[in-house]
Short mmCIF file of C-alpha atoms and ligand atoms in Angstrom, two decimals:
data_model
loop_
_atom_site.label_atom_id
_atom_site.label_comp_id
_atom_site.label_asym_id
_atom_site.label_seq_id
_atom_site.Cartn_x
_atom_site.Cartn_y
_atom_site.Cartn_z
CA MET A 24 -18.49 14.48 -24.09
CA THR A 25 -18.54 10.78 -23.15
CA THR A 26 -17.65 9.64 -19.64
CA LYS A 27 -14.29 8.50 -21.00
CA GLU A 28 -13.50 11.86 -22.63
CA THR A 29 -14.52 13.81 -19.53
CA LEU A 30 -12.34 11.62 -17.30
CA ILE A 31 -9.33 11.81 -19.63
CA LYS A 32 -9.67 15.60 -19.68
CA LYS A 33 -9.71 15.73 -15.86
CA LEU A 34 -6.69 13.43 -15.71
CA ARG A 35 -4.78 15.49 -18.29
CA ASP A 36 -5.48 18.83 -16.61
CA LYS A 37 -4.86 17.20 -13.20
CA THR A 38 -8.17 18.19 -11.70
CA ALA A 39 -8.96 14.49 -11.22
CA ARG A 40 -8.82 13.49 -7.53
CA ILE A 41 -6.47 10.54 -6.93
CA GLY A 42 -6.74 7.84 -4.26
CA ILE A 43 -4.13 5.31 -3.20
CA LEU A 44 -5.39 2.27 -1.27
CA GLY A 45 -2.49 0.89 0.77
CA LEU A 46 0.35 3.21 1.79
CA GLY A 47 3.25 0.76 2.05
CA TYR A 48 6.52 0.30 0.14
CA VAL A 49 4.62 0.56 -3.14
CA GLY A 50 1.66 2.84 -2.41
CA LEU A 51 3.53 5.61 -0.63
CA PRO A 52 6.14 6.27 -3.36
CA LEU A 53 3.30 6.19 -5.90
CA ALA A 54 1.27 8.73 -3.88
CA VAL A 55 4.34 11.00 -3.78
CA VAL A 56 4.94 10.71 -7.53
CA PHE A 57 1.30 11.66 -8.28
CA GLY A 58 1.38 14.47 -5.70
CA GLU A 59 4.64 15.88 -7.06
CA ALA A 60 3.14 15.81 -10.56
CA GLY A 61 0.42 18.17 -9.31
CA PHE A 62 -2.46 15.78 -8.59
CA LYS A 63 -4.40 16.08 -5.35
CA VAL A 64 -3.87 12.69 -3.67
CA THR A 65 -5.73 10.99 -0.83
CA GLY A 66 -4.09 7.97 0.77
CA VAL A 67 -6.35 5.41 2.43
CA ASP A 68 -4.93 2.79 4.77
CA PRO A 69 -6.48 0.98 7.77
CA ASP A 70 -3.18 1.38 9.66
CA SER A 71 -3.77 4.53 11.73
CA ARG A 72 -0.08 4.80 12.73
CA LYS A 73 0.90 5.21 9.08
CA VAL A 74 -1.91 7.68 8.44
CA ASP A 75 -1.04 9.77 11.53
CA SER A 76 2.62 9.80 10.58
CA LEU A 77 1.89 10.99 7.03
CA ASN A 78 -0.52 13.68 8.18
CA LYS A 79 2.27 14.98 10.42
CA GLY A 80 4.49 15.09 7.33
CA VAL A 81 6.73 12.21 8.39
CA SER A 82 7.74 9.29 6.16
CA TYR A 83 8.21 5.72 7.46
CA ILE A 84 9.64 4.29 4.23
CA PRO A 85 13.40 4.81 3.80
CA ASP A 86 13.09 5.44 0.03
CA VAL A 87 10.58 8.27 0.61
CA LYS A 88 12.03 11.42 2.10
CA THR A 89 10.24 13.08 5.02
CA GLU A 90 10.84 16.44 3.28
CA SER A 91 8.84 15.23 0.25
CA ILE A 92 5.91 14.16 2.44
CA ASP A 93 6.06 17.33 4.52
CA LYS A 94 6.01 19.51 1.40
CA LEU A 95 3.06 17.66 -0.13
CA VAL A 96 1.07 17.69 3.12
CA LYS A 97 1.69 21.42 3.68
CA SER A 98 0.68 22.26 0.11
CA GLY A 99 -2.54 20.24 0.51
CA LEU A 100 -1.58 17.78 -2.23
CA LEU A 101 -1.43 14.76 0.10
CA THR A 102 -3.90 13.84 2.81
CA SER A 103 -4.26 10.43 4.39
CA THR A 104 -7.09 8.74 6.19
CA THR A 105 -8.38 5.45 7.55
CA ASP A 106 -11.89 6.40 6.39
CA PHE A 107 -12.76 4.65 3.12
CA SER A 108 -15.82 6.86 2.52
CA VAL A 109 -13.49 9.50 0.98
CA LEU A 110 -13.49 7.20 -2.06
CA LYS A 111 -16.89 8.53 -3.08
CA ASP A 112 -15.28 11.85 -4.09
CA LEU A 113 -12.32 10.38 -5.96
CA ASP A 114 -11.91 9.88 -9.70
CA ALA A 115 -8.89 7.59 -9.96
CA VAL A 116 -7.86 4.91 -7.47
CA SER A 117 -4.75 2.70 -7.34
CA ILE A 118 -4.83 -0.43 -5.18
CA CYS A 119 -1.45 -1.24 -3.60
CA VAL A 120 -2.30 -3.75 -0.86
CA PRO A 121 -0.24 -6.80 0.18
CA THR A 122 -0.45 -10.16 -1.59
CA PRO A 123 1.27 -12.65 0.72
CA LEU A 124 1.02 -16.43 0.79
CA ARG A 125 -0.98 -18.44 3.30
CA GLN A 126 0.85 -20.93 5.55
CA THR A 127 -0.15 -23.58 2.98
CA GLY A 128 1.67 -21.71 0.17
CA ASP A 129 -1.57 -20.62 -1.54
CA PRO A 130 -2.22 -16.95 -2.47
CA ASP A 131 -3.73 -14.87 0.31
CA MET A 132 -6.18 -12.69 -1.59
CA SER A 133 -7.86 -11.33 1.52
CA PHE A 134 -6.27 -7.84 1.25
CA ILE A 135 -7.26 -7.43 -2.41
CA VAL A 136 -10.77 -8.68 -1.63
CA SER A 137 -11.26 -6.41 1.39
CA ALA A 138 -9.89 -3.31 -0.41
CA THR A 139 -12.12 -4.10 -3.40
CA ASP A 140 -15.17 -4.58 -1.15
CA GLU A 141 -14.54 -1.19 0.48
CA LEU A 142 -14.06 0.49 -2.88
CA ALA A 143 -17.22 -1.19 -4.26
CA LYS A 144 -19.33 0.68 -1.68
CA TYR A 145 -18.25 4.01 -3.15
CA MET A 146 -17.94 3.18 -6.87
CA HIS A 147 -19.52 5.72 -9.15
CA LYS A 148 -19.68 6.59 -12.81
CA GLY A 149 -16.53 8.20 -14.23
CA MET A 150 -14.02 6.34 -12.08
CA VAL A 151 -10.78 4.61 -13.12
CA VAL A 152 -9.30 1.86 -10.94
CA VAL A 153 -5.81 0.40 -11.34
CA LEU A 154 -4.65 -2.69 -9.44
CA GLU A 155 -0.90 -2.60 -8.68
CA SER A 156 -0.56 -5.53 -6.27
CA THR A 157 1.28 -8.50 -7.73
CA THR A 158 -1.14 -11.36 -8.25
CA TYR A 159 -2.08 -14.31 -10.47
CA PRO A 160 -3.22 -13.74 -14.06
CA GLY A 161 -6.96 -13.20 -14.16
CA THR A 162 -7.33 -11.41 -10.81
CA THR A 163 -8.36 -8.05 -12.28
CA ARG A 164 -11.06 -9.59 -14.46
CA GLU A 165 -12.19 -12.38 -12.12
CA VAL A 166 -12.07 -10.65 -8.73
CA LEU A 167 -12.25 -6.87 -9.25
CA LEU A 168 -14.48 -6.56 -12.30
CA PRO A 169 -17.53 -8.37 -10.81
CA LYS A 170 -17.35 -6.59 -7.45
CA LEU A 171 -16.72 -3.08 -8.78
CA GLY A 172 -18.75 -3.07 -11.96
CA VAL A 173 -21.10 -5.96 -12.68
CA GLU A 174 -22.69 -6.06 -9.22
CA ARG A 175 -23.17 -2.28 -9.35
CA ALA A 176 -24.61 -2.25 -12.89
CA LEU A 177 -21.78 -0.09 -14.21
CA THR A 178 -20.47 -0.97 -17.67
CA VAL A 179 -16.71 -1.28 -17.77
CA GLY A 180 -15.05 0.67 -20.58
CA GLU A 181 -18.05 3.04 -20.74
CA ASP A 182 -19.14 4.07 -17.22
CA TRP A 183 -15.90 3.25 -15.47
CA PHE A 184 -12.45 1.90 -16.31
CA LEU A 185 -10.31 -0.90 -14.89
CA ALA A 186 -6.68 -1.87 -15.54
CA PHE A 187 -3.73 -3.72 -14.05
CA SER A 188 -0.33 -2.05 -13.79
CA PRO A 189 2.36 -3.97 -11.93
CA GLU A 190 4.56 -2.09 -9.50
CA ARG A 191 8.29 -2.51 -10.09
CA VAL A 192 9.72 -0.81 -7.00
CA ASP A 193 13.12 -2.12 -5.93
CA PRO A 194 13.54 -0.87 -2.35
CA GLY A 195 16.85 0.85 -1.68
CA ARG A 196 17.48 1.55 -5.36
CA GLU A 197 18.21 5.14 -6.36
CA ASP A 198 18.80 5.01 -10.12
CA TRP A 199 15.45 3.41 -11.03
CA THR A 200 12.52 4.63 -8.95
CA THR A 201 8.75 4.84 -9.41
CA ILE A 202 8.97 7.93 -11.63
CA ASN A 203 11.52 6.70 -14.20
CA THR A 204 10.86 2.95 -14.28
CA PRO A 205 8.60 2.27 -17.27
CA LYS A 206 5.12 1.19 -16.25
CA VAL A 207 3.24 -1.63 -17.99
CA MET A 208 -0.52 -1.00 -18.31
CA GLY A 209 -3.17 -3.47 -19.39
CA GLY A 210 -6.88 -2.60 -19.38
CA ILE A 211 -9.97 -4.78 -19.28
CA THR A 212 -10.97 -3.02 -22.53
CA ASP A 213 -9.08 -0.72 -24.91
CA ALA A 214 -10.90 2.28 -23.42
CA CYS A 215 -9.73 1.19 -19.95
CA SER A 216 -6.10 1.10 -21.16
CA GLU A 217 -6.50 4.50 -22.75
CA VAL A 218 -7.87 6.15 -19.60
CA ALA A 219 -5.40 4.49 -17.22
CA THR A 220 -2.48 5.34 -19.52
CA ALA A 221 -3.60 8.98 -19.74
CA TRP A 222 -3.63 9.09 -15.93
CA TYR A 223 -0.21 7.49 -15.33
CA GLU A 224 1.45 9.42 -18.17
CA GLY A 225 0.71 12.56 -16.19
CA ALA A 226 3.22 11.49 -13.54
CA ILE A 227 5.42 8.63 -14.80
CA GLN A 228 7.98 9.05 -17.56
CA SER A 229 7.02 6.07 -19.70
CA VAL A 230 3.91 3.90 -19.88
CA HIS A 231 3.90 0.73 -22.01
CA SER A 232 0.39 -0.39 -22.92
CA VAL A 233 -0.43 -4.05 -23.50
CA SER A 234 -3.62 -5.50 -24.94
CA SER A 235 -5.15 -6.95 -21.75
CA ALA A 236 -5.00 -6.92 -17.97
CA GLU A 237 -3.86 -10.56 -18.11
CA ALA A 238 -0.83 -9.66 -20.27
CA ALA A 239 0.18 -7.01 -17.69
CA GLU A 240 -0.35 -9.46 -14.80
CA MET A 241 1.72 -12.09 -16.59
CA ALA A 242 4.50 -9.61 -17.48
CA LYS A 243 5.09 -8.94 -13.77
CA LEU A 244 5.17 -12.66 -13.04
CA LEU A 245 7.65 -13.23 -15.86
CA GLU A 246 9.97 -10.54 -14.41
CA ASN A 247 9.93 -12.03 -10.92
CA THR A 248 9.94 -15.66 -12.04
CA PHE A 249 12.96 -14.89 -14.24
CA ARG A 250 14.83 -13.62 -11.16
CA MET A 251 13.71 -16.49 -8.96
CA ILE A 252 14.77 -19.15 -11.44
CA ASN A 253 18.12 -17.56 -12.18
CA ILE A 254 18.84 -17.21 -8.47
CA GLY A 255 17.88 -20.88 -8.08
CA LEU A 256 20.32 -21.72 -10.87
CA VAL A 257 23.29 -19.92 -9.26
CA ASN A 258 22.39 -21.33 -5.86
CA GLU A 259 22.60 -24.82 -7.33
CA LEU A 260 25.82 -23.81 -9.09
CA ALA A 261 27.24 -22.85 -5.66
CA ILE A 262 26.34 -26.31 -4.31
CA MET A 263 27.92 -28.00 -7.34
CA CYS A 264 31.06 -25.82 -7.16
CA GLU A 265 31.57 -26.72 -3.51
CA ARG A 266 31.57 -30.43 -4.41
CA LEU A 267 33.97 -29.74 -7.29
CA GLY A 268 36.26 -27.60 -5.15
CA VAL A 269 35.77 -24.62 -7.47
CA ASP A 270 35.19 -21.03 -6.33
CA VAL A 271 31.65 -20.19 -7.52
CA TRP A 272 32.25 -16.43 -7.21
CA GLU A 273 35.24 -16.63 -9.53
CA VAL A 274 33.18 -18.67 -12.00
CA ILE A 275 30.35 -16.15 -12.03
CA ASP A 276 32.72 -13.18 -12.41
CA ALA A 277 34.41 -14.94 -15.30
CA ALA A 278 31.11 -15.73 -17.05
CA ALA A 279 30.00 -12.13 -16.54
CA THR A 280 32.88 -10.85 -18.70
CA LYS A 281 30.87 -12.07 -21.70
CA PRO A 282 29.35 -8.91 -23.13
CA PHE A 283 26.23 -10.63 -24.50
CA GLY A 284 23.96 -13.57 -23.73
CA PHE A 285 24.72 -13.75 -20.00
CA MET A 286 23.23 -11.90 -17.05
CA LYS A 287 24.92 -11.99 -13.66
CA PHE A 288 23.05 -13.40 -10.66
CA THR A 289 24.70 -14.21 -7.35
CA PRO A 290 24.05 -17.05 -4.91
CA GLY A 291 23.10 -16.45 -1.29
CA PRO A 292 21.47 -17.85 1.82
CA GLY A 293 18.01 -17.97 0.24
CA LEU A 294 15.36 -15.72 -1.22
CA GLY A 295 13.74 -12.90 0.68
CA GLY A 296 11.42 -9.96 0.37
CA HIS A 297 7.81 -9.52 -0.50
CA CYS A 298 8.17 -10.41 -4.19
CA ILE A 299 10.68 -12.90 -5.55
CA PRO A 300 9.99 -15.84 -3.18
CA ILE A 301 6.22 -15.34 -3.37
CA ASP A 302 5.00 -14.02 -6.71
CA PRO A 303 6.01 -16.99 -8.91
CA LEU A 304 4.00 -19.24 -6.58
CA TYR A 305 0.90 -17.21 -7.47
CA LEU A 306 1.47 -18.30 -11.04
CA SER A 307 2.14 -21.97 -10.23
CA TRP A 308 -0.97 -22.00 -8.01
CA LYS A 309 -3.10 -20.60 -10.85
CA MET A 310 -1.67 -23.09 -13.34
CA LYS A 311 -2.82 -25.99 -11.14
CA SER A 312 -6.40 -25.06 -12.03
CA PHE A 313 -5.39 -25.75 -15.67
CA HIS A 314 -3.87 -29.11 -14.61
CA TYR A 315 -0.43 -27.73 -15.45
CA ASN A 316 2.60 -28.12 -13.22
CA ALA A 317 4.93 -25.08 -13.44
CA ARG A 318 8.09 -27.16 -13.15
CA PHE A 319 10.79 -24.46 -13.39
CA ILE A 320 9.09 -22.52 -10.59
CA GLU A 321 8.70 -25.55 -8.33
CA LEU A 322 12.31 -26.63 -8.87
CA ALA A 323 13.82 -23.17 -8.28
CA SER A 324 11.60 -22.72 -5.24
CA GLU A 325 12.81 -26.05 -3.83
CA ILE A 326 16.48 -25.14 -4.31
CA ASN A 327 16.08 -21.61 -2.94
CA THR A 328 14.02 -22.72 0.05
CA ASN A 329 16.70 -25.23 0.97
CA MET A 330 19.53 -22.65 1.00
CA PRO A 331 19.21 -21.66 4.70
CA ARG A 332 19.60 -25.36 5.60
CA TYR A 333 22.61 -25.62 3.28
CA VAL A 334 24.19 -22.56 4.92
CA VAL A 335 23.66 -24.00 8.41
CA ASN A 336 25.21 -27.31 7.31
CA ARG A 337 28.26 -25.46 6.00
CA VAL A 338 28.55 -23.55 9.29
CA MET A 339 28.37 -26.89 11.12
CA GLU A 340 31.12 -28.32 8.90
CA GLY A 341 33.26 -25.22 9.40
CA LEU A 342 32.97 -25.57 13.16
CA ASN A 343 33.66 -29.31 12.90
CA ASP A 344 36.91 -28.53 11.04
CA ARG A 345 37.81 -26.41 14.07
CA ALA A 346 36.96 -29.31 16.43
CA LYS A 347 33.74 -27.69 17.59
CA ALA A 348 30.13 -28.80 17.60
CA LEU A 349 27.41 -26.39 16.51
CA HIS A 350 25.46 -27.44 19.60
CA GLY A 351 26.56 -25.08 22.37
CA SER A 352 28.63 -22.82 20.05
CA LYS A 353 28.11 -19.09 20.05
CA VAL A 354 26.96 -18.01 16.59
CA LEU A 355 26.62 -14.38 15.55
CA VAL A 356 24.45 -13.75 12.48
CA LEU A 357 25.36 -10.54 10.65
CA GLY A 358 22.43 -8.96 8.84
CA ALA A 359 18.75 -9.85 9.14
CA ALA A 360 17.28 -7.77 6.27
CA TYR A 361 16.55 -9.75 3.12
CA LYS A 362 18.99 -7.65 1.11
CA PRO A 363 21.73 -5.10 1.82
CA ASP A 364 21.14 -1.58 3.10
CA ILE A 365 17.37 -1.81 3.65
CA ASP A 366 15.17 -2.21 6.73
CA ASP A 367 12.86 -4.94 5.38
CA VAL A 368 12.93 -8.36 7.05
CA ARG A 369 9.92 -9.87 5.25
CA GLU A 370 10.60 -13.48 4.16
CA SER A 371 14.29 -12.90 4.98
CA PRO A 372 16.40 -16.08 4.89
CA ALA A 373 18.03 -14.79 8.11
CA LEU A 374 14.93 -15.87 9.98
CA ASP A 375 15.27 -19.45 8.73
CA VAL A 376 19.04 -19.51 9.27
CA ILE A 377 18.60 -18.34 12.88
CA ALA A 378 15.73 -20.76 13.48
CA LEU A 379 17.76 -23.72 12.18
CA LEU A 380 20.85 -22.71 14.19
CA ARG A 381 18.73 -22.46 17.34
CA ARG A 382 17.13 -25.82 16.69
CA LYS A 383 20.58 -27.38 16.47
CA GLY A 384 21.42 -26.04 19.91
CA ALA A 385 23.60 -23.05 18.92
CA ILE A 386 23.57 -19.95 21.13
CA VAL A 387 22.54 -17.39 18.53
CA GLU A 388 22.72 -13.61 18.48
CA TYR A 389 22.24 -11.32 15.53
CA HIS A 390 23.26 -7.83 14.54
CA ASP A 391 21.58 -5.59 11.99
CA PRO A 392 21.81 -1.79 12.07
CA TYR A 393 18.47 -1.56 10.21
CA ILE A 394 16.49 -4.28 12.00
CA PRO A 395 16.45 -3.75 15.78
CA HIS A 396 14.01 -6.56 16.44
CA ILE A 397 12.95 -9.81 14.77
CA HIS A 398 9.99 -12.03 15.39
CA HIS A 399 9.71 -15.58 14.06
CA GLU A 400 5.96 -16.01 14.03
CA ALA A 401 5.85 -19.72 13.21
CA GLU A 402 8.39 -20.62 15.92
CA GLY A 403 7.08 -18.06 18.42
CA TRP A 404 10.38 -16.39 19.38
CA GLN A 405 11.64 -12.83 19.26
CA MET A 406 15.17 -11.41 19.32
CA GLU A 407 16.74 -7.97 19.67
CA SER A 408 19.77 -7.00 17.63
CA ILE A 409 22.94 -6.73 19.72
CA THR A 410 24.28 -3.19 19.72
CA ASP A 411 27.96 -3.64 20.54
CA LEU A 412 29.18 -5.40 17.41
CA MET A 413 32.93 -5.91 17.65
CA PRO A 414 33.09 -7.59 21.10
CA ALA A 415 30.39 -10.00 19.89
CA VAL A 416 32.39 -10.74 16.71
CA LYS A 417 35.46 -11.53 18.85
CA ASP A 418 33.47 -13.66 21.24
CA ALA A 419 31.56 -15.77 18.67
CA ASP A 420 32.68 -19.25 17.66
CA ALA A 421 31.16 -18.56 14.25
CA VAL A 422 30.09 -15.37 12.49
CA VAL A 423 27.60 -15.99 9.69
CA ILE A 424 27.27 -13.19 7.15
CA VAL A 425 23.68 -13.37 5.90
CA THR A 426 23.21 -9.80 4.65
CA ASN A 427 26.11 -7.83 3.18
CA HIS A 428 25.24 -4.36 4.46
CA LYS A 429 27.70 -1.73 3.27
CA VAL A 430 28.09 -0.21 6.75
CA TYR A 431 30.03 -3.21 8.06
CA ASP A 432 33.81 -2.90 8.33
CA TYR A 433 34.59 -6.33 6.87
CA GLN A 434 38.36 -5.85 7.31
CA ALA A 435 37.89 -5.38 11.07
CA ILE A 436 35.39 -8.25 11.23
CA VAL A 437 37.79 -10.65 9.46
CA GLU A 438 40.66 -9.54 11.72
CA SER A 439 38.60 -10.15 14.88
CA ALA A 440 36.54 -13.28 14.14
CA LYS A 441 37.61 -16.83 14.88
CA PHE A 442 35.60 -18.27 11.99
CA ILE A 443 33.33 -16.62 9.41
CA PHE A 444 30.87 -18.28 7.08
CA ASP A 445 30.29 -15.70 4.34
CA SER A 446 27.14 -16.49 2.36
CA ARG A 447 27.35 -13.30 0.25
CA ASN A 448 31.04 -12.95 -0.63
CA ALA A 449 30.99 -9.79 1.48
CA THR A 450 34.61 -10.30 2.53
CA ARG A 451 35.83 -10.37 -1.06
CA ALA A 452 37.67 -7.03 -0.77
CA VAL A 453 39.55 -8.18 2.36
CA GLY A 454 41.31 -11.03 0.55
CA LYS A 455 40.73 -14.32 -1.20
CA ASN A 456 42.24 -17.18 0.76
CA LEU A 457 41.62 -16.06 4.31
CA GLU A 458 42.08 -18.99 6.66
CA ASN A 459 39.26 -18.03 9.02
CA VAL A 460 36.72 -17.39 6.21
CA VAL A 461 34.66 -20.02 4.38
CA ARG A 462 32.55 -18.73 1.48
CA LEU A 463 29.37 -20.13 0.04
N1 NAD B 22 7.75 -4.00 -1.71
C1 NAD B 22 8.18 -4.20 -2.94
O1 NAD B 22 9.36 -4.14 -3.21
C2 NAD B 22 7.22 -4.51 -4.08
C3 NAD B 22 7.67 -4.37 -5.39
C4 NAD B 22 6.82 -4.64 -6.44
C5 NAD B 22 5.52 -5.06 -6.16
N2 NAD B 22 5.09 -5.21 -4.87
C6 NAD B 22 3.71 -5.63 -4.66
O2 NAD B 22 2.96 -4.52 -4.27
C7 NAD B 22 1.96 -4.90 -3.33
C8 NAD B 22 2.09 -4.09 -2.07
O3 NAD B 22 3.34 -4.37 -1.46
P1 NAD B 22 3.99 -3.44 -0.38
O4 NAD B 22 5.41 -3.89 -0.26
O5 NAD B 22 3.71 -2.00 -0.66
O6 NAD B 22 3.18 -3.89 0.92
P2 NAD B 22 3.13 -3.14 2.35
O7 NAD B 22 2.77 -4.18 3.34
O8 NAD B 22 4.37 -2.34 2.55
O9 NAD B 22 1.93 -2.11 2.20
C9 NAD B 22 0.61 -2.47 2.02
C10 NAD B 22 -0.28 -1.48 2.75
O10 NAD B 22 -1.63 -1.84 2.48
C11 NAD B 22 -2.38 -1.58 3.66
N3 NAD B 22 -3.64 -2.31 3.59
C12 NAD B 22 -3.94 -3.56 4.01
N4 NAD B 22 -5.23 -3.85 3.76
C13 NAD B 22 -5.76 -2.75 3.16
C14 NAD B 22 -7.05 -2.43 2.66
N5 NAD B 22 -8.05 -3.31 2.70
N6 NAD B 22 -7.24 -1.23 2.12
C15 NAD B 22 -6.23 -0.32 2.05
N7 NAD B 22 -4.98 -0.57 2.50
C16 NAD B 22 -4.75 -1.77 3.04
C17 NAD B 22 -1.45 -2.01 4.78
O11 NAD B 22 -1.83 -1.42 6.02
C18 NAD B 22 -0.11 -1.48 4.27
O12 NAD B 22 0.15 -0.16 4.70
C19 NAD B 22 2.12 -6.40 -3.13
O13 NAD B 22 1.27 -7.08 -4.01
C20 NAD B 22 3.56 -6.64 -3.56
O14 NAD B 22 3.75 -7.96 -4.02
C21 NAD B 22 5.92 -4.92 -3.83
#
């Protein structure tokens, strides 16, 4: 049998040993899905707290149940380590490391490079590697292929196999999870696609193969750019509706009654999370090397990035209408997570809203049941969430709803607050023309 046939056989009968590099929001659910499908999985992460927690059978990601981890650990199907040398005994490795932006807005490839360098030390014949981290088109071929194959004199598509398969996790979502969300797979060669697809089909319900790693990389960027641009569009619509004196929420609901040709997006205080604000900028960065300016991305990014400032201006106007200055006013920010009902504060617009309010001299507190502590690295301040919500709501000159968590009793909040700026239409169910509520 060829190396490819032997590997496919091991993947099909699940005797292949799986490795997941990076056990975060993406890697951990993936490790669980492979483990629950019957593969023996080894997680590798330099963060010893995560590794210790998993080896004790305890999850740290809300979407992954502790019972699932505990069961897999006890049955020997999941072990985790900080020691990369385990890679020498593994057959199939997924890379799920972060891809943030540098302060300058350029891609920070350091995590992909360091994970690849570690893996390169233990590469051997008969291995398949899949990159899951969101990145610019060309990364798999330009960054991984030389380090893992060429420099080690292994022929890709014959001795080993390399593909890109974008993760599509939507944290907090229960209907579409890692196991039932179709997976796009694009190999460096056809044989690479074949091997990687055989592996993922053993655990994930549907795998859609494309003809190249670049097509798979670009598919992910299309998905996230589509969201970013449409959010930018409705954010600008909100700004235009305010000038026109029209309720943007009513307009969007009305447009959404059209059964075809329209998809509903809602405005808000700005983009957040690890993906939507960041990933499209990987594409626009890459396009600069082709002397091409990705104009839709730049424009949407400009509008979305300006939303926290717009929100703070509206809060200032709302206070002004109540004969108050923002400077010296007590402002309570409700919600710090970047979206409802999750514990993730990465890139959250709440951080910018709070920073801008503080800079204007407001006395700011925040409350978030999921985020006990925030740290604004660039500005060098930290805050703790208040714990006693309702007295703070009563006491505040302005309550700014940044994240519409379901746990909030909006009726009680509206009844108690002097003035609310609602950037998410969270108070919709309480009533439309509430005199103490201003909506985005
Ligand atoms: N979180 C999401 O909703 C989401 C959705 C789709 C795609 N993605 C993409 O998936 C990738 C991972 O995102 P995430 O949210 O899981 O990030 P994360 O920060 O939650 O997890 C990444 C993990 O990688 C570990 N790590 C760092 N360097 C490493 C190395 N050299 N070797 C091994 N592990 C290393 C970190 O310790 C961390 O545990 C990113 O590219 C992201 O854009 C994320």
